[in-house]
Tab-separated table of C-alpha atoms in Angstrom:
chain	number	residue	atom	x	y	z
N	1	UNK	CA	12.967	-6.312	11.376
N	2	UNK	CA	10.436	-3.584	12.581
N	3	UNK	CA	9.443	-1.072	10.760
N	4	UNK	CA	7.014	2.004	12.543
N	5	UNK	CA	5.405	5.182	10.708
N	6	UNK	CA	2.925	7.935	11.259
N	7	UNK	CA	0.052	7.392	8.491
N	8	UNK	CA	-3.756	8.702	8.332
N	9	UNK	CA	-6.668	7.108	7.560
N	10	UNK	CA	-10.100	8.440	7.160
N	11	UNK	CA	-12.930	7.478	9.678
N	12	UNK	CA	-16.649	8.100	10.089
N	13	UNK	CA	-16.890	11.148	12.607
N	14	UNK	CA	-18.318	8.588	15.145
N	15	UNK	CA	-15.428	5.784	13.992
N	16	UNK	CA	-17.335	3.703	13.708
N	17	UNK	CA	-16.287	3.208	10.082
N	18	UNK	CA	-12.858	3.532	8.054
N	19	UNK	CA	-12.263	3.922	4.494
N	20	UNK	CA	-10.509	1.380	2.502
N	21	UNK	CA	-11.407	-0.804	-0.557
N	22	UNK	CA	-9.474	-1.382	-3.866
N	23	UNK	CA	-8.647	-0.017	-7.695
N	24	UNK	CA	-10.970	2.987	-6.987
N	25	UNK	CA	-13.846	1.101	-5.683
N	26	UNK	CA	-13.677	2.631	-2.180
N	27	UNK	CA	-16.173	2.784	0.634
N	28	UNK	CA	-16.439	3.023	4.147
N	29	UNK	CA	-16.292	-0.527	6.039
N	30	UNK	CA	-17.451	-1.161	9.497
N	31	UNK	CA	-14.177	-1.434	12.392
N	32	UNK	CA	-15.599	-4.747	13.721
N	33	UNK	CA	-16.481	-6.819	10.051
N	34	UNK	CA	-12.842	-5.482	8.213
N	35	UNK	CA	-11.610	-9.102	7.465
N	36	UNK	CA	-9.336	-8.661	4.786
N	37	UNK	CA	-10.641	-5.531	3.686
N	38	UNK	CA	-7.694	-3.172	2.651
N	39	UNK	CA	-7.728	0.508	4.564
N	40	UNK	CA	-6.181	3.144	2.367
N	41	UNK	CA	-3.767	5.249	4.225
N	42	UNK	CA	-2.087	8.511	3.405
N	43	UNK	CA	1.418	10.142	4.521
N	44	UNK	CA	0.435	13.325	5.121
N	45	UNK	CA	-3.256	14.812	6.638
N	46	UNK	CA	-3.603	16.617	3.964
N	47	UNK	CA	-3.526	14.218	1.345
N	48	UNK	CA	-6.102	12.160	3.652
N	49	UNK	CA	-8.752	15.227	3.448
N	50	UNK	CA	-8.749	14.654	-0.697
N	51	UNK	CA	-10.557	11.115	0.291
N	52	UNK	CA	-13.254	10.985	-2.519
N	53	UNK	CA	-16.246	10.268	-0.722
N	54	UNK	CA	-19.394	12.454	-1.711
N	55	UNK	CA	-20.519	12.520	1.956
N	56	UNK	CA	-18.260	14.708	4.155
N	57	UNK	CA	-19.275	13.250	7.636
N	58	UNK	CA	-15.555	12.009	8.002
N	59	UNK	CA	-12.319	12.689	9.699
N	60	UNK	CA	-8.629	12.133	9.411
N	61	UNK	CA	-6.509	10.314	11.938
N	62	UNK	CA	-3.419	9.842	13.076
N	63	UNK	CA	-2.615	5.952	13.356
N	64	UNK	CA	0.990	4.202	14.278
N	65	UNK	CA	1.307	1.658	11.750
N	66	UNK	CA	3.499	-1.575	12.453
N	67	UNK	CA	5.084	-3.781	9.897
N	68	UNK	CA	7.215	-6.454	11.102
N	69	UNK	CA	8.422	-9.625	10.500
N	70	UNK	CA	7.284	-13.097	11.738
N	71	UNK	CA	10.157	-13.846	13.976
């Protein structure tokens, strides 16, 4: 089973960093030290541009997100 969507995550304007985090303790999380750190996503752009960070130095984008199984 595959399953493929359009989704948007929020990204430093550089991208150098993407948000994620959990239970309303979000922040912005280097690309290359994520581990298992959950990115928040959002269906539509506009929902993406609500992100609650107090600095605005961010952008949305447009990612392909994958879930399959393991066979």
């Amino acid at each position: 089973m595959k399953i493929v969507r359009t989704r948007y995550v929020v990204m430093r304007n550089n991208r150098t960093e993407i948000w994620g985090g959990l239970a309303q303790h979000f922040s912005f999380r280097d690309i290359n030290n994520l581990k298992d750190f959950p990115i928040k996503t959002y269906r539509t752009a506009k929902q993406a541009q609500t992100c609650s960070s107090w600095d605005r130095d961010f952008e949305v984008v447009q990612i392909t997100e994958t879930i399959s199984d393991e066979d």
